[in-house]
Each structure stands twice: as C-alpha cells, then as structure tokens.
Backbone as CSV, one residue per row, in Angstrom:
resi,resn,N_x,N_y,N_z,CA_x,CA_y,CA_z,C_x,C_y,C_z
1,UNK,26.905,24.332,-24.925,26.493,23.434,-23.858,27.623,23.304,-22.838
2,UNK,27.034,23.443,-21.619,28.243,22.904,-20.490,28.969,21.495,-20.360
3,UNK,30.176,21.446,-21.069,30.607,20.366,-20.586,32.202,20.122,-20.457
4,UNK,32.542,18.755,-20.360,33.984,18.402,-20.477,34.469,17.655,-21.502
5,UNK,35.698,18.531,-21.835,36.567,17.177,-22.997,38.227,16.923,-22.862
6,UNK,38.331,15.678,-22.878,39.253,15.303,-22.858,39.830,14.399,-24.375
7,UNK,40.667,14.570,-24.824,41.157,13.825,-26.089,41.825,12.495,-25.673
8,UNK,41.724,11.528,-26.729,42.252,10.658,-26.050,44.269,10.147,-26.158
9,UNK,44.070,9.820,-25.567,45.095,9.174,-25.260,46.394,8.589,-26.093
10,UNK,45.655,7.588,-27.052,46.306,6.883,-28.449,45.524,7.530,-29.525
11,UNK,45.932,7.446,-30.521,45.190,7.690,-31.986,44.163,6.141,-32.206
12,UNK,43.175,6.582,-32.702,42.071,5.700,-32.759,41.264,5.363,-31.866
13,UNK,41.678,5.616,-30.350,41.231,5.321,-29.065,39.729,5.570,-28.962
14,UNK,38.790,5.300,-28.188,37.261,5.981,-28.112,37.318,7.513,-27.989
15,UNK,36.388,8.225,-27.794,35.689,9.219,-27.331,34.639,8.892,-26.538
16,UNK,34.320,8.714,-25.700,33.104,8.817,-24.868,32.300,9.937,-25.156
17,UNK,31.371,10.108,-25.317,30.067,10.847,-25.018,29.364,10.371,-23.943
18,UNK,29.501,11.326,-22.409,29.094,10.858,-21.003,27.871,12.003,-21.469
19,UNK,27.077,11.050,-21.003,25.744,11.713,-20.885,24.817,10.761,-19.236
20,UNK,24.660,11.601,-18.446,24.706,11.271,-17.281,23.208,11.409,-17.303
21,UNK,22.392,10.692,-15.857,21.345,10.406,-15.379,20.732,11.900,-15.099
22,UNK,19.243,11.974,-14.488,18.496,13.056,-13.696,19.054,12.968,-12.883
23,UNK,19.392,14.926,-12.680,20.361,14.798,-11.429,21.266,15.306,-11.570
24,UNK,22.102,14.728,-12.160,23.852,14.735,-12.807,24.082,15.606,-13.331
25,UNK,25.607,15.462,-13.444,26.343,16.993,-14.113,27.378,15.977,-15.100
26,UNK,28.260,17.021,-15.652,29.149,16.323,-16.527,30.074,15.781,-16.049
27,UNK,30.089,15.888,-14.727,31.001,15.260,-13.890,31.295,13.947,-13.394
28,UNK,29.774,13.263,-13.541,29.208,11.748,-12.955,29.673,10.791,-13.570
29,UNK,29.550,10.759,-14.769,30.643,9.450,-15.470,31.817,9.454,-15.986
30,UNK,32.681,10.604,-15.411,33.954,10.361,-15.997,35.056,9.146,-15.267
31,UNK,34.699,8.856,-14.466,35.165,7.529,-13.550,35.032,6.801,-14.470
32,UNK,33.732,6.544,-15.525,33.670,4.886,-16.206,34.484,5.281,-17.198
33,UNK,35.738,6.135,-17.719,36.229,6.347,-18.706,37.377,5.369,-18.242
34,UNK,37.913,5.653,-17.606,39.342,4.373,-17.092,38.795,3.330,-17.122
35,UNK,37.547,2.687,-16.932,37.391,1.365,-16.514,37.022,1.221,-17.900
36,UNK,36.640,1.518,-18.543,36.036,1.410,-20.351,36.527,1.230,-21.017
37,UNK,37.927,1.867,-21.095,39.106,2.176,-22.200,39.688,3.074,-21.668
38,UNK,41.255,2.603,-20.683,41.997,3.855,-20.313,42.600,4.430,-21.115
39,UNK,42.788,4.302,-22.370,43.035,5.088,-23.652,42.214,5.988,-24.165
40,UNK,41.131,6.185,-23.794,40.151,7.103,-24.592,39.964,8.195,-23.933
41,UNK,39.631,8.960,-24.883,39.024,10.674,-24.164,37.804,10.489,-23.979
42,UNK,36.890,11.466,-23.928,35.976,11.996,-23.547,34.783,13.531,-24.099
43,UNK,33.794,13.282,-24.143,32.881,14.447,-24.153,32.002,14.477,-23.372
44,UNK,32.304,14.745,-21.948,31.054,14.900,-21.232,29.746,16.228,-20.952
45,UNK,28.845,15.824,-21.207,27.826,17.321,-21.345,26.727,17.099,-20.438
46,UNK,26.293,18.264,-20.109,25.709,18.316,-19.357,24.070,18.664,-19.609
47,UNK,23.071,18.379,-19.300,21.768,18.204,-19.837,21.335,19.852,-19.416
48,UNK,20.590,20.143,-20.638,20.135,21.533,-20.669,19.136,22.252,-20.191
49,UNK,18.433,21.036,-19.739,16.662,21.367,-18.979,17.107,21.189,-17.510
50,UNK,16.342,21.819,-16.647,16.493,21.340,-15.289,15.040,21.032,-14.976
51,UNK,14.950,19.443,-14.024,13.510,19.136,-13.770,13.436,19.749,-12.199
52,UNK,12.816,20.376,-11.378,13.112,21.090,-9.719,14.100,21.025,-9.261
53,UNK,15.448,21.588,-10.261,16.220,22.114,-10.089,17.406,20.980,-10.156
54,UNK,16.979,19.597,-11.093,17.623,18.592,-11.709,18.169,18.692,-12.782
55,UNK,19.482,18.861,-12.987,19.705,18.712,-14.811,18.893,17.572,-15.281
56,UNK,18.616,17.166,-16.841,17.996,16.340,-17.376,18.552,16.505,-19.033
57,UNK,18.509,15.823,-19.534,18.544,16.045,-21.797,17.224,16.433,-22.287
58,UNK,15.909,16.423,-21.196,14.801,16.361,-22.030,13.442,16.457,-20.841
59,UNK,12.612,17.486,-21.578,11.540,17.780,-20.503,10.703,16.245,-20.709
60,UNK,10.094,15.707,-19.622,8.705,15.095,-19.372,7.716,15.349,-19.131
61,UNK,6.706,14.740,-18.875,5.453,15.239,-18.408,5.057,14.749,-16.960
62,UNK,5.906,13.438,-16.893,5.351,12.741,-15.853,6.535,11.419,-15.951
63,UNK,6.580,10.407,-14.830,7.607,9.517,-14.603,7.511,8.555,-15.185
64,UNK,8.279,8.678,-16.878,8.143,7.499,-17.837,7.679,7.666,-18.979
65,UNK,6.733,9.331,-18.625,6.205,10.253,-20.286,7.139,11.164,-20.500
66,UNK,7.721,10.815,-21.853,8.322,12.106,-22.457,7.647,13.111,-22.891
67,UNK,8.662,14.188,-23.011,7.560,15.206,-23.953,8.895,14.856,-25.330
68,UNK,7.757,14.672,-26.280,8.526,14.043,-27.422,8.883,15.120,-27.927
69,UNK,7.895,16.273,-28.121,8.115,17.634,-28.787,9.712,18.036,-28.204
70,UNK,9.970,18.356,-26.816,11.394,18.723,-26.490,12.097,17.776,-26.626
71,UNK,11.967,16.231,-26.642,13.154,15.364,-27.080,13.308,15.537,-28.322
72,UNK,12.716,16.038,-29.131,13.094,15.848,-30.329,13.864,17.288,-30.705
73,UNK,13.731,18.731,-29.693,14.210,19.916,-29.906,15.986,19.553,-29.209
74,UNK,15.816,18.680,-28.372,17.421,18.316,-27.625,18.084,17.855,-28.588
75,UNK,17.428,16.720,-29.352,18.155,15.572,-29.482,19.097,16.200,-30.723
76,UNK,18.240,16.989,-31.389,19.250,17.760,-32.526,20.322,18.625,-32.101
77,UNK,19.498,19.284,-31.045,20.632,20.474,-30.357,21.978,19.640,-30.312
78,UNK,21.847,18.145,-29.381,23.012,17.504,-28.814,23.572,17.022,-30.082
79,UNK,22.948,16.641,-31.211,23.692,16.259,-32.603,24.462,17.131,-32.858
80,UNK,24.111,18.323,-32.958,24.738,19.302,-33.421,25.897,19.833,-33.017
81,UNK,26.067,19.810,-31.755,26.624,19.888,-30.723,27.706,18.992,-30.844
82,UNK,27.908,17.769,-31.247,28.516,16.673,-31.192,29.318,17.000,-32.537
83,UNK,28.673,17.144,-33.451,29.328,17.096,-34.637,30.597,18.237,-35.049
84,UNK,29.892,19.841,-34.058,30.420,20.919,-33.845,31.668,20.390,-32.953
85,UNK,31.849,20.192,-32.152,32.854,19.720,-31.008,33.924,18.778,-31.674
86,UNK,33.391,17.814,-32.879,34.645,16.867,-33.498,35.181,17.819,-34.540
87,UNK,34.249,18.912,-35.015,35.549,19.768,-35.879,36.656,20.753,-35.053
88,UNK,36.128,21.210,-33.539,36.660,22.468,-33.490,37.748,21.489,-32.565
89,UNK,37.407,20.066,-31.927,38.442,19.660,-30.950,39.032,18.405,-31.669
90,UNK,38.543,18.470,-32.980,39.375,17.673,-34.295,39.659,15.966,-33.579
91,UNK,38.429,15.814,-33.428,38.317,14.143,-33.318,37.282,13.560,-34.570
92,UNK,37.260,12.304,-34.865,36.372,11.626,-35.725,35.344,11.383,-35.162
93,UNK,34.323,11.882,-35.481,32.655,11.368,-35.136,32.666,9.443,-35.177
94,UNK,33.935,9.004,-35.853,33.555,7.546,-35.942,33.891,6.868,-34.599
95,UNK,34.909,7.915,-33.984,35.799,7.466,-32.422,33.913,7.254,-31.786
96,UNK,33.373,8.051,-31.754,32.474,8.683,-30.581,31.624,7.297,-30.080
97,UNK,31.938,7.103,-28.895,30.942,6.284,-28.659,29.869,6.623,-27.571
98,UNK,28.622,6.835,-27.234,27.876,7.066,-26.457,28.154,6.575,-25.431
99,UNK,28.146,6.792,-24.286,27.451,5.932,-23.058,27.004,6.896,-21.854
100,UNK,25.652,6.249,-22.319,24.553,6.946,-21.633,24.090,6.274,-20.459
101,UNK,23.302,6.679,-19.441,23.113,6.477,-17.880,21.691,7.151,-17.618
102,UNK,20.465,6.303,-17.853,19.565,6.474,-17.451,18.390,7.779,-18.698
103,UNK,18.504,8.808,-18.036,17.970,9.969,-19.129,18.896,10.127,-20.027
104,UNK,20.228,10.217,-19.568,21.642,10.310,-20.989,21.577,8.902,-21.631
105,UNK,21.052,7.918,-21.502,20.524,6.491,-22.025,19.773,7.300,-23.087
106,UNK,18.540,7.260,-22.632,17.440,7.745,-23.712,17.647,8.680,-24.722
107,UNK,18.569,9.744,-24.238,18.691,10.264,-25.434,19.791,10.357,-26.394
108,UNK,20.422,9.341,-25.623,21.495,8.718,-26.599,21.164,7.776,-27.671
109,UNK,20.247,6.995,-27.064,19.430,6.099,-28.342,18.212,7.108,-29.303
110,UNK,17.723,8.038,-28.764,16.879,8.925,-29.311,18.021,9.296,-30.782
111,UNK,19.302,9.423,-30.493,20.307,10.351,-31.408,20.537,9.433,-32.147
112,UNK,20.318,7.690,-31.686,20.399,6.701,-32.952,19.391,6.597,-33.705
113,UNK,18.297,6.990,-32.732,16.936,6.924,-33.412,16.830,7.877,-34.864
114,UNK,17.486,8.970,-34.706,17.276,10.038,-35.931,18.123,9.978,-37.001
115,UNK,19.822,9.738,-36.564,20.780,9.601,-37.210,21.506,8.486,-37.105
116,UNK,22.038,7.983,-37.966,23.030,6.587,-37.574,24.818,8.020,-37.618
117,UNK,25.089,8.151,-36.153,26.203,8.528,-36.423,27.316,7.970,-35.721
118,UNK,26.538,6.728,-35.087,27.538,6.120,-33.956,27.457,4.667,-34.451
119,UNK,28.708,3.658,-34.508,28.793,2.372,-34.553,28.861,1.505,-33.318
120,UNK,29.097,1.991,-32.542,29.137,1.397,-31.166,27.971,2.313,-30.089
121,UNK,27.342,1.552,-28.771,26.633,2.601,-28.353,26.704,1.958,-26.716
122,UNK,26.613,2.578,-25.663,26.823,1.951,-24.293,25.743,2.956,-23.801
123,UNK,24.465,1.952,-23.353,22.795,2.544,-23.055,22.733,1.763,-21.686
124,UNK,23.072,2.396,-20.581,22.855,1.940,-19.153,21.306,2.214,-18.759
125,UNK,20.595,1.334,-18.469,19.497,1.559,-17.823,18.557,2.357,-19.024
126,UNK,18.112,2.017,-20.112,17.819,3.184,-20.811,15.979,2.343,-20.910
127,UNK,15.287,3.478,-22.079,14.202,3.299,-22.074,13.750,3.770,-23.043
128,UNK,12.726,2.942,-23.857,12.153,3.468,-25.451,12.209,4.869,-25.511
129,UNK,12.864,5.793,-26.667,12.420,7.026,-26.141,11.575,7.241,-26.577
130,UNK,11.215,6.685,-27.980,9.819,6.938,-29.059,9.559,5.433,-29.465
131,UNK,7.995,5.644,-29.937,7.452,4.190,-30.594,7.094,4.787,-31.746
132,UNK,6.812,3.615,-32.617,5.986,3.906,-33.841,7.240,4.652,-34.763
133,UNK,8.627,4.425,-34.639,8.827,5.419,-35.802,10.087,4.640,-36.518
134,UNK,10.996,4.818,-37.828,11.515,4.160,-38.945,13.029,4.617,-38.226
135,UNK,13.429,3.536,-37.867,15.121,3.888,-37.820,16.209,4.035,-38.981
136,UNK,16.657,5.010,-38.799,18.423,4.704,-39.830,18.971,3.575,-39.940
137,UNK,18.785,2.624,-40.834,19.849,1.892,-41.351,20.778,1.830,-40.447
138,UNK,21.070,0.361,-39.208,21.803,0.464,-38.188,22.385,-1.038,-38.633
139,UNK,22.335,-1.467,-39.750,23.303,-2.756,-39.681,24.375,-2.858,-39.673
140,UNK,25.643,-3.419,-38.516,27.222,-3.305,-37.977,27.031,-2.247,-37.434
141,UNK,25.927,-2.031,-36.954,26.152,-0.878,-35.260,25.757,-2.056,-34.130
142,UNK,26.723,-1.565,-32.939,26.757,-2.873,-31.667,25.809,-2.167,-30.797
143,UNK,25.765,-2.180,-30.517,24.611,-2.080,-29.243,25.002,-2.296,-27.789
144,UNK,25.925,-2.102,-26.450,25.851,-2.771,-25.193,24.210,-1.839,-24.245
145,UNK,23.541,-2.915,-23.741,22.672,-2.309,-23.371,22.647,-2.883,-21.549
146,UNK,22.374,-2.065,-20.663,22.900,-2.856,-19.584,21.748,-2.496,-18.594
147,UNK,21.120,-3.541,-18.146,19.857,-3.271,-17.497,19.630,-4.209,-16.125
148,UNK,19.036,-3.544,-15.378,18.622,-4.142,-13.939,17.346,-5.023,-13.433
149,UNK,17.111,-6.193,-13.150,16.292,-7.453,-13.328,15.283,-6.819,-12.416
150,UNK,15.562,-6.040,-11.130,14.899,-4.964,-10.475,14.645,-3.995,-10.575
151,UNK,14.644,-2.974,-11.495,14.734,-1.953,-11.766,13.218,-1.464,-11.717
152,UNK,13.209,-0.560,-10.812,11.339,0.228,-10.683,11.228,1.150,-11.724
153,UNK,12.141,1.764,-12.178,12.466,3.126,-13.049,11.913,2.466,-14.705
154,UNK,12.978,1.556,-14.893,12.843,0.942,-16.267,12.604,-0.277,-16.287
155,UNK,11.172,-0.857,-16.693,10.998,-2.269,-16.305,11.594,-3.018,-17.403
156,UNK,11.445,-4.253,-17.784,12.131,-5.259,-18.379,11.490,-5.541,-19.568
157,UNK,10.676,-4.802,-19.949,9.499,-5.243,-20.919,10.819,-3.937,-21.893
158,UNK,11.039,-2.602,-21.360,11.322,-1.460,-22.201,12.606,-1.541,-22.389
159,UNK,13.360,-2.732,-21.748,14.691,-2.910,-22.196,14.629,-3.788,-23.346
160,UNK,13.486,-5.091,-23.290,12.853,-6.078,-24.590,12.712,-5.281,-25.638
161,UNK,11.988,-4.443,-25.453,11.643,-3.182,-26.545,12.455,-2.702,-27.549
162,UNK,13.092,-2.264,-26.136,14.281,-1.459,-27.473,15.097,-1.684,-28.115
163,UNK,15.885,-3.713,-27.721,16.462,-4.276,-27.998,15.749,-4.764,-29.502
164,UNK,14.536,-5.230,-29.302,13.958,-5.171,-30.575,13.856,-4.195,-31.679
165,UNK,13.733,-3.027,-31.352,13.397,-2.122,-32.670,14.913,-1.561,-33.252
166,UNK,16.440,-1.813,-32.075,17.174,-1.940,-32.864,17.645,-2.653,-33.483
167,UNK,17.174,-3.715,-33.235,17.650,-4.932,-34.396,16.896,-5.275,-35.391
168,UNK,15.624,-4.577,-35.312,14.830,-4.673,-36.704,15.440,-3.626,-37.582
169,UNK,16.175,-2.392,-37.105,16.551,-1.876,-37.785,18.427,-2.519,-38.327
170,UNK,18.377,-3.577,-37.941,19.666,-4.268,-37.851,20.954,-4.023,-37.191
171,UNK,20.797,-3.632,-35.920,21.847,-3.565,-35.240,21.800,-5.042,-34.088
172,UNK,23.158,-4.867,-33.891,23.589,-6.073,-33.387,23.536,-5.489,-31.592
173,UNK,22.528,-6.253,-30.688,22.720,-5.503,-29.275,22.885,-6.855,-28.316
174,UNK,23.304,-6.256,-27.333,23.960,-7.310,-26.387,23.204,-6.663,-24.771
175,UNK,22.332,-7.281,-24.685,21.514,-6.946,-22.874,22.427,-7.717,-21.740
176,UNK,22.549,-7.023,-21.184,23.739,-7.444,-19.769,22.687,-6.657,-18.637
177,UNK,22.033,-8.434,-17.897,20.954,-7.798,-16.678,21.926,-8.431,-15.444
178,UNK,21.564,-7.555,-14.716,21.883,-7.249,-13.456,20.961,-7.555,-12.443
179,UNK,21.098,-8.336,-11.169,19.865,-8.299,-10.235,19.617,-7.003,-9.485
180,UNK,20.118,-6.216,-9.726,19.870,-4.783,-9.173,18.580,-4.041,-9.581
181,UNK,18.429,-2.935,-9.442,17.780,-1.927,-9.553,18.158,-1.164,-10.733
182,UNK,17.840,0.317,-10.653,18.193,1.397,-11.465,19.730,1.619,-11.137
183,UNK,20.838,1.496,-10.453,21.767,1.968,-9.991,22.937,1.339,-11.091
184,UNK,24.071,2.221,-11.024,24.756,1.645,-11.760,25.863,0.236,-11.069
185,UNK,26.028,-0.779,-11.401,26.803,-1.553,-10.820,27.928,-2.293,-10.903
186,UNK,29.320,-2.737,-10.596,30.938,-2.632,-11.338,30.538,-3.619,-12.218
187,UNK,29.681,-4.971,-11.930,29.670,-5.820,-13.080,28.675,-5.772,-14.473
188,UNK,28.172,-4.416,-14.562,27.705,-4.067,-15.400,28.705,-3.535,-16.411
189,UNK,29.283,-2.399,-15.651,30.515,-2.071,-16.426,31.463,-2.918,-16.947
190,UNK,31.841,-3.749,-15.838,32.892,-4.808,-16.563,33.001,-5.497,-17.509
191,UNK,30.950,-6.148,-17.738,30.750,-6.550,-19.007,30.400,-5.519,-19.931
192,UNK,30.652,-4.216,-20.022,30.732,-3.489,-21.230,32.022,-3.438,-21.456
193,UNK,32.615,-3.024,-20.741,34.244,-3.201,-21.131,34.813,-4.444,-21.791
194,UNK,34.281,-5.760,-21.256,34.902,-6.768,-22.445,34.255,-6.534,-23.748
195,UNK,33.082,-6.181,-23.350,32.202,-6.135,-24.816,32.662,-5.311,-25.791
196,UNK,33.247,-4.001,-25.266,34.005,-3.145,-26.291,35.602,-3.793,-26.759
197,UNK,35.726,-4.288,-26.562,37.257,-5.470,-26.927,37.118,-6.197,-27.726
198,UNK,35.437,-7.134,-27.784,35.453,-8.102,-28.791,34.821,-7.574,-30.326
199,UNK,35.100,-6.615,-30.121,34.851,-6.348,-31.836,35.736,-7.004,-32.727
C-alpha cells in the first residue's frame, strides 16, 4: 500500500494510523500528528480504490451506501497491512492508534468492528460502517469520536449509533460536537488531544 511512516519520537509514544477522507492522499493528516502528540510517529496510507479519480478505503454504491462486500475485502487488506508494517518497521501494534477522517473514520472503526487491535481510537466525522453485527470484546478501549452538529455528510443520528454499538460492546467513547459541518476544525482536535492525555 502507498504510504508514509514515521517512528516516533520517545519510546512508548503513539503511532498514528492517518487514514484520510475521499479525496486524500497520505499526505492530509500528517499536520494533526504535532498537534496530537509531538512525540509520536506515524503510518499514513493511502486508500486503494479510487471513486472518479478520488482515493477512498472502500467502494460504495451511492452517498452513504457501502458496498459491504469491498469493505470487508479492505478492511482485512488494511489489517494486514498494519500488522505487517509493526514487524518489518518494529513498532507495537499496542502504540497504534487510529485516527481516521471521514471514509478513513469508517474504516477505521470497520477494523474495530472485526478485530479489537487498537485501545485507543480517534474517528473524525465517521459513520456506521455495518449494522446488525457482534463486536470484539472492546472493554478499556477509548473511543474519541468527533462530530459536526451540521454536518450534511454524517447526520447526528449515525454518530448516536455508533457511539452506541461501541459501548454495548463495552468501550468507553467520548463525542466532541462541533457546530460545523463535515470539515475538520482546531477545536475538534484540541479536544482530542486533551482526551489522549487523560488516560
């Protein structure tokens, strides 16, 4: 997969897993790595489908339908991918923390959805990726989920959603709304950044 890595900084520090919006390259969220934890590295990747000539993590059908069949052919690819990358660039899968941005949202929670391999998770703007199905055992996984009170893309009902089915599966999540839209905004970030401190 196309992407970027950077190691971090201190021993124990994060890893980011940037997984960026429709659109984006691996390039788009490496800015929120300083503001997040200027100690931490990085894995940024780049989505493998292109929608008219958009990178993306995952084909749709339409604006808001997945095609579950290819999220579910990504979501392993990117597991795999992830797990491959902490042996050969010798980081701990426990460093890794997601933070996802819109489509890199979704299928960042899609990757909690299958596997519990992350304890911490940073889901900007994200959106159910699947219903109806049994999560991994997520109790003492955090959750920052950061969503827009305006948002046309992802309404407020699918941020309720998902906040629910991870905490039925027992994870602990924290919704930080914004009067914005879909866009990303500094006081969104800012409250993920304290949020990753108060562990």
């Amino acid at each position: 997969m196309i992407h970027l890595f950077e190691p971090a900084k201190q021993p124990g520090a994060p890893i980011f897993l940037l997984l960026h919006g429709t659109g984006g390259t691996e390039q788009d969220l490496i800015g929120l790595v300083s503001l997040l934890n200027p100690d931490a590295g990085y894995l940024s990747v780049r989505g493998e489908v292109t929608e008219n000539g958009m990178p993306r993590f995952f084909k749709r059908l339409a604006e808001g339908v997945f095609d579950e069949e290819d999220l579910a052919l990504r979501t392993a690819r990117l597991i795999e991918f992830v797990k491959e990358m902490s042996r050969t660039a010798d980081f701990s899968l426990q460093d890794v923390i997601p933070v996802g941005y819109s489509n890199g949202a979704n299928i960042a929670a899609n990757m909690m959805f299958e596997e519990r391999l992350f304890e911490q998770a940073i889901l900007l703007h994200p959106m159910v990726p699947r219903r109806g199905v049994t999560l991994p055992d997520s109790s003492q996984v955090r959750i920052f989920i950061g969503a827009g009170a305006n948002d046309p893309i992802c309404p407020a009902s699918e941020t309720e959603d998902l906040k629910q089915i991870f905490e039925q599966a027992g994870a602990d999540v924290d919704v930080t709304w914004s009067n914005h839209g879909h866009q990303l905004v500094m006081p969104t970030i800012e409250a993920a950044a304290s949020w990753l401190v108060q562990k």
